[in-house]
Short mmCIF file of C-alpha atoms and ligand atoms in Angstrom, two decimals:
data_model
loop_
_atom_site.label_atom_id
_atom_site.label_comp_id
_atom_site.label_asym_id
_atom_site.label_seq_id
_atom_site.Cartn_x
_atom_site.Cartn_y
_atom_site.Cartn_z
CA UNK P 1 135.45 83.31 94.99
CA UNK P 2 134.29 82.94 91.39
CA UNK P 3 136.09 80.55 89.05
CA UNK P 4 137.89 83.43 87.36
CA UNK P 5 139.38 84.56 90.64
CA UNK P 6 140.32 81.09 91.75
CA UNK P 7 142.32 80.51 88.57
CA UNK P 8 144.08 83.84 89.03
CA UNK P 9 144.89 83.03 92.64
CA UNK P 10 146.15 79.55 91.80
CA UNK P 11 148.34 80.84 89.03
CA UNK P 12 150.54 82.53 91.63
CA UNK P 13 151.46 78.98 92.65
CA UNK P 14 153.77 79.33 95.59
CA UNK P 15 152.52 80.50 98.94
CA UNK P 16 154.75 80.20 101.95
CA UNK P 17 153.64 81.44 105.30
CA UNK P 18 152.45 84.98 104.92
CA UNK P 19 154.94 87.74 105.80
CA UNK P 20 154.68 89.19 109.30
CA UNK P 21 155.23 92.81 108.21
CA UNK P 22 151.77 94.29 107.60
CA UNK P 23 150.27 97.06 105.49
CA UNK P 24 149.78 99.03 108.73
CA UNK P 25 153.47 100.01 108.52
CA UNK P 26 152.50 102.63 105.90
CA UNK P 27 153.11 101.12 102.45
CA UNK P 28 151.75 103.81 100.08
CA UNK P 29 151.71 107.61 99.96
CA UNK P 30 148.72 110.00 99.99
CA UNK P 31 149.76 111.27 96.53
CA UNK P 32 149.76 107.72 95.15
CA UNK P 33 146.29 107.06 96.55
CA UNK P 34 145.07 110.32 94.97
CA UNK P 35 146.32 109.17 91.57
CA UNK P 36 144.72 105.78 92.21
CA UNK P 37 141.43 107.45 93.04
CA UNK P 38 141.29 109.08 89.60
CA UNK P 39 142.15 105.80 87.88
CA UNK P 40 139.49 104.06 89.92
CA UNK P 41 136.86 106.61 88.85
CA UNK P 42 137.79 106.18 85.19
CA UNK P 43 138.42 102.43 85.05
CA UNK P 44 136.67 100.67 87.91
CA UNK P 45 133.79 102.71 89.31
CA UNK P 46 131.35 101.79 86.54
CA UNK P 47 131.21 98.23 87.94
CA UNK P 48 132.37 98.59 91.55
CA UNK P 49 130.60 101.91 92.34
CA UNK P 50 132.22 105.33 92.94
CA UNK P 51 132.03 104.62 96.68
CA UNK P 52 133.48 101.06 96.21
CA UNK P 53 130.30 99.61 97.68
CA UNK P 54 129.77 97.38 94.64
CA UNK P 55 127.43 97.55 91.66
CA UNK P 56 127.65 94.89 88.95
CA UNK P 57 131.03 93.99 90.50
CA UNK P 58 131.55 93.11 94.19
CA UNK P 59 132.34 95.69 96.91
CA UNK P 60 136.02 96.60 97.25
CA UNK P 61 135.89 97.84 100.82
CA UNK P 62 134.58 96.56 104.12
CA UNK P 63 134.55 93.24 105.95
CA UNK P 64 133.33 90.94 103.19
CA UNK P 65 136.00 92.22 100.84
CA UNK P 66 138.79 92.15 103.42
CA UNK P 67 137.87 88.69 104.67
CA UNK P 68 138.65 87.32 101.23
CA UNK P 69 142.09 88.84 100.99
CA UNK P 70 143.47 89.60 104.44
CA UNK P 71 146.27 87.49 105.91
CA UNK P 72 147.51 86.83 102.38
CA UNK P 73 150.58 88.69 101.11
CA UNK P 74 149.30 91.91 99.51
CA UNK P 75 150.62 90.66 96.16
CA UNK P 76 147.84 88.05 95.97
CA UNK P 77 145.24 90.81 95.65
CA UNK P 78 147.59 92.78 93.40
CA UNK P 79 148.12 89.83 91.03
CA UNK P 80 144.38 89.31 90.77
CA UNK P 81 143.70 92.94 89.90
CA UNK P 82 146.61 93.12 87.45
CA UNK P 83 145.65 89.97 85.58
CA UNK P 84 141.82 90.09 85.60
CA UNK P 85 140.75 93.75 85.97
CA UNK P 86 139.17 95.88 84.57
CA UNK P 87 136.94 92.92 83.75
CA UNK P 88 136.27 94.34 80.26
CA UNK P 89 139.96 95.14 79.61
CA UNK P 90 142.04 92.71 81.72
CA UNK P 91 145.69 93.72 82.04
CA UNK P 92 144.95 96.91 80.10
CA UNK P 93 146.47 99.41 82.53
CA UNK P 94 150.14 100.25 83.11
CA UNK P 95 151.92 98.53 85.98
CA UNK P 96 152.21 101.85 87.81
CA UNK P 97 148.49 102.48 87.40
CA UNK P 98 147.70 99.10 89.00
CA UNK P 99 149.92 99.94 91.96
CA UNK P 100 148.24 103.34 92.32
CA UNK P 101 144.77 101.86 92.26
CA UNK P 102 145.79 99.29 94.88
CA UNK P 103 147.05 102.16 97.05
CA UNK P 104 143.61 103.74 96.70
CA UNK P 105 141.92 100.47 97.74
CA UNK P 106 144.11 100.37 100.86
CA UNK P 107 143.22 103.97 101.69
CA UNK P 108 139.52 103.22 101.17
CA UNK P 109 139.83 100.33 103.63
CA UNK P 110 141.22 102.68 106.30
CA UNK P 111 144.81 101.50 106.03
CA UNK P 112 146.94 104.55 106.87
CA UNK P 113 149.40 106.01 104.34
CA UNK P 114 153.15 106.25 104.87
CA UNK P 115 156.08 108.05 103.29
CA UNK P 116 157.05 105.58 100.54
CA UNK P 117 155.14 104.57 97.42
CA UNK P 118 153.84 101.05 97.05
CA UNK P 119 156.07 98.81 94.89
CA UNK P 120 156.01 95.15 93.79
CA UNK P 121 158.62 94.27 96.40
CA UNK P 122 156.58 95.81 99.18
CA UNK P 123 153.41 94.07 97.96
CA UNK P 124 155.26 90.73 98.05
CA UNK P 125 156.79 91.24 101.48
CA UNK P 126 153.75 92.65 103.28
CA UNK P 127 150.70 90.97 104.72
CA UNK P 128 147.33 92.51 103.95
CA UNK P 129 145.43 93.02 107.20
CA UNK P 130 142.44 95.12 108.22
CA UNK P 131 142.88 98.30 110.21
CA UNK P 132 142.85 96.37 113.50
CA UNK P 133 145.88 94.28 112.50
CA UNK P 134 146.28 90.52 112.04
CA UNK P 135 143.17 88.51 112.94
CA UNK P 136 142.27 84.81 112.96
CA UNK P 137 141.12 83.59 109.56
CA UNK P 138 137.40 83.78 108.80
CA UNK P 139 135.08 80.86 108.25
CA UNK P 140 135.26 79.21 104.79
CA UNK P 141 138.96 80.05 104.38
CA UNK P 142 141.24 77.44 102.84
CA UNK P 143 143.77 76.73 105.58
CA UNK P 144 146.68 74.67 106.77
CA UNK P 145 147.40 74.11 110.45
CA UNK P 146 149.91 72.05 112.39
CA UNK P 147 149.06 70.12 115.54
CA UNK P 148 148.72 66.75 117.21
CA UNK P 149 146.26 64.31 115.64
CA UNK P 150 144.17 63.12 118.56
CA UNK P 151 141.34 60.60 118.72
CA UNK P 152 138.85 61.26 121.50
CA UNK P 153 136.96 57.98 121.58
CA UNK P 154 133.26 58.47 121.02
CA UNK P 155 133.83 62.12 120.27
CA UNK P 156 135.87 62.04 117.09
CA UNK P 157 139.10 63.40 115.71
CA UNK P 158 140.82 66.59 116.84
CA UNK P 159 143.85 68.65 116.04
CA UNK P 160 145.12 69.54 119.51
CA UNK P 161 147.95 71.96 120.41
CA UNK P 162 147.33 73.44 116.97
CA UNK P 163 149.11 76.40 115.42
CA UNK P 164 147.12 79.41 114.18
CA UNK P 165 145.78 78.35 110.75
CA UNK P 166 147.39 79.94 107.70
CA UNK P 167 145.99 80.68 104.24
CA UNK P 168 146.73 78.13 101.56
CA UNK P 169 145.73 77.84 97.89
CA UNK P 170 145.69 74.07 97.61
CA UNK P 171 144.03 72.06 100.38
CA UNK P 172 144.55 68.69 98.69
CA UNK P 173 148.31 68.55 98.23
CA UNK P 174 151.20 69.70 100.36
CA UNK P 175 154.44 70.65 98.61
CA UNK P 176 157.80 69.49 100.06
CA UNK P 177 158.55 73.11 101.09
CA UNK P 178 155.22 73.39 102.88
CA UNK P 179 155.88 70.16 104.76
CA UNK P 180 159.32 71.39 105.75
CA UNK P 181 157.76 74.58 107.08
CA UNK P 182 155.07 72.59 108.86
CA UNK P 183 157.68 70.38 110.54
CA UNK P 184 159.40 73.52 111.85
CA UNK P 185 156.15 75.12 113.05
CA UNK P 186 155.84 74.87 116.83
CA UNK P 187 152.70 73.47 118.46
CA UNK P 188 150.23 76.16 119.52
CA UNK P 189 147.19 76.36 121.78
CA UNK P 190 144.37 76.14 119.26
CA UNK P 191 141.94 73.24 119.10
CA UNK P 192 140.06 72.11 115.99
CA UNK P 193 137.63 69.32 115.40
CA UNK P 194 138.63 67.49 112.24
CA UNK P 195 135.76 66.47 109.97
CA UNK P 196 135.73 64.05 107.02
CA UNK P 197 138.89 62.26 108.15
CA UNK P 198 137.51 58.81 107.52
CA UNK P 199 136.75 59.85 103.93
CA UNK P 200 140.39 60.67 103.18
CA UNK P 201 141.85 58.32 100.59
CA UNK P 202 144.47 56.01 102.15
CA UNK P 203 143.92 57.40 105.64
CA UNK P 204 146.70 55.77 107.66
CA UNK P 205 144.98 55.87 111.01
CA UNK P 206 147.59 54.01 113.04
CA UNK P 207 150.52 55.75 111.41
CA UNK P 208 149.14 59.22 112.07
CA UNK P 209 147.37 59.17 115.42
CA UNK P 210 149.26 60.87 118.27
CA UNK P 211 151.79 62.33 115.85
CA UNK P 212 152.51 65.86 114.64
CA UNK P 213 150.57 66.46 111.42
CA UNK P 214 149.80 69.16 108.93
CA UNK P 215 146.05 69.34 108.27
CA UNK P 216 144.73 71.19 105.24
CA UNK P 217 141.13 71.92 104.44
CA UNK P 218 138.26 74.36 104.86
CA UNK P 219 137.95 76.23 108.14
CA UNK P 220 134.44 76.31 109.56
CA UNK P 221 133.82 78.59 112.52
CA UNK P 222 130.63 78.17 114.53
CA UNK P 223 129.93 79.27 118.11
CA UNK P 224 131.96 77.02 120.46
CA UNK P 225 133.09 74.89 117.55
CA UNK P 226 135.97 75.48 115.20
CA UNK P 227 136.40 72.74 112.69
CA UNK P 228 138.54 71.94 109.69
CA UNK P 229 136.93 69.91 106.92
CA UNK P 230 140.08 67.99 106.09
CA UNK P 231 141.28 67.35 102.54
CA UNK P 232 144.87 66.43 103.34
CA UNK P 233 146.62 65.10 106.43
CA UNK P 234 150.37 64.48 106.48
CA UNK P 235 152.66 63.45 109.31
CA UNK P 236 155.40 66.04 109.85
CA UNK P 237 156.89 64.86 113.15
CA UNK P 238 157.03 61.87 115.49
CA UNK P 239 154.97 62.04 118.64
CA UNK P 240 153.35 65.09 120.16
CA UNK P 241 155.89 66.10 122.78
CA UNK P 242 155.89 69.87 122.99
C1 HEC T 1 133.21 95.72 83.52
C2 HEC T 1 133.04 95.61 84.95
C3 HEC T 1 134.27 95.74 85.83
C4 HEC T 1 135.26 96.69 85.79
C5 HEC T 1 135.37 97.87 84.86
C6 HEC T 1 136.16 96.38 86.86
N1 HEC T 1 135.75 95.26 87.52
FE1 HEC T 1 136.62 94.39 89.13
N2 HEC T 1 135.26 92.90 89.11
C7 HEC T 1 134.18 92.82 88.24
C8 HEC T 1 133.47 91.58 88.50
C9 HEC T 1 132.21 91.12 87.79
C10 HEC T 1 134.15 90.91 89.54
C11 HEC T 1 133.83 89.55 90.15
C12 HEC T 1 134.57 88.48 89.36
C13 HEC T 1 134.39 87.08 89.89
O1 HEC T 1 133.94 86.88 91.02
O2 HEC T 1 134.77 86.13 89.17
C14 HEC T 1 135.26 91.78 89.90
C15 HEC T 1 136.17 91.49 90.90
C16 HEC T 1 137.14 92.35 91.35
C17 HEC T 1 137.97 92.14 92.52
C18 HEC T 1 137.88 90.97 93.47
C19 HEC T 1 136.88 91.31 94.55
C20 HEC T 1 136.62 90.21 95.55
O3 HEC T 1 136.72 90.45 96.74
O4 HEC T 1 136.36 89.08 95.11
C21 HEC T 1 138.81 93.22 92.62
C22 HEC T 1 139.83 93.46 93.70
C23 HEC T 1 138.51 94.08 91.52
N3 HEC T 1 137.50 93.54 90.76
C24 HEC T 1 139.16 95.28 91.27
C25 HEC T 1 138.92 96.07 90.16
C26 HEC T 1 139.70 97.26 89.84
C27 HEC T 1 140.83 97.79 90.69
C28 HEC T 1 139.21 97.76 88.68
C29 HEC T 1 139.72 98.92 87.88
C30 HEC T 1 141.11 98.88 87.51
C31 HEC T 1 138.10 96.89 88.29
N4 HEC T 1 137.97 95.88 89.21
C32 HEC T 1 137.30 97.09 87.16
C33 HEC T 1 133.83 93.74 87.30
C34 HEC T 1 134.58 94.83 86.92
#
């Protein structure tokens, strides 16, 4: 993500766990996508390509594109487009035109249409997913996950019984609401190696080990090795009893 995009994403501030309703429920109409297609041709195609495959701007369809935005509420992508695009005329379109063009992006990414037009409320309450539905987060994603902080002597630190990692904007600080949510998140059956723990400022080893924690950082997926490069580690429950 370029600096421009990161600022836009951060400016949305709040991000609670992503909604469970997904764009696969049919969140735009064919007519809306048709309008969006025309707007795209006039306002976006010069940089992103008529086929959305990218030109001077990045591609707006396919795996690389979706991996940056999926599993976020759809409004995260919407806010970015609305506030930073077209790059040469940011914020220059009407609100309705931005919604239409987003509908066209969904259609171009093989998300099926439905019977109601896309609105702000729907964008806020719906998770963007690819056509195959919710998927584990890709490598390099900024994540938070809840689990048991476990030291395997000689082998290093692990987050055991971990929940499925969620998207987060800030991997260095956890807000009180996030910690409340983390405390209420049940243990799961994921396992992550935790890297960089000993570099954390004020790492309270004895206070944290064998307790329920929220870990935030960068997810790194390699064959047979899923790891979180930890930037923040906070205790959210006593002990690791399931
Ligand atoms: C003048 C060129 C230009 C125009 C016109 C333009 N964009 Fe962009 N767009 C860019 C560039 C360059 C980036 C990458 C910015 C960065 O990484 O900081 C970008 C990034 C994006 C992204 C984020 C892609 C990603 O996965 O990171 C989206 C979505 C997007 N544009 C949508 C649109 C839409 C929709 C329109 C039309 C309303 C539009 N753009 C018009 C140049 C343009």
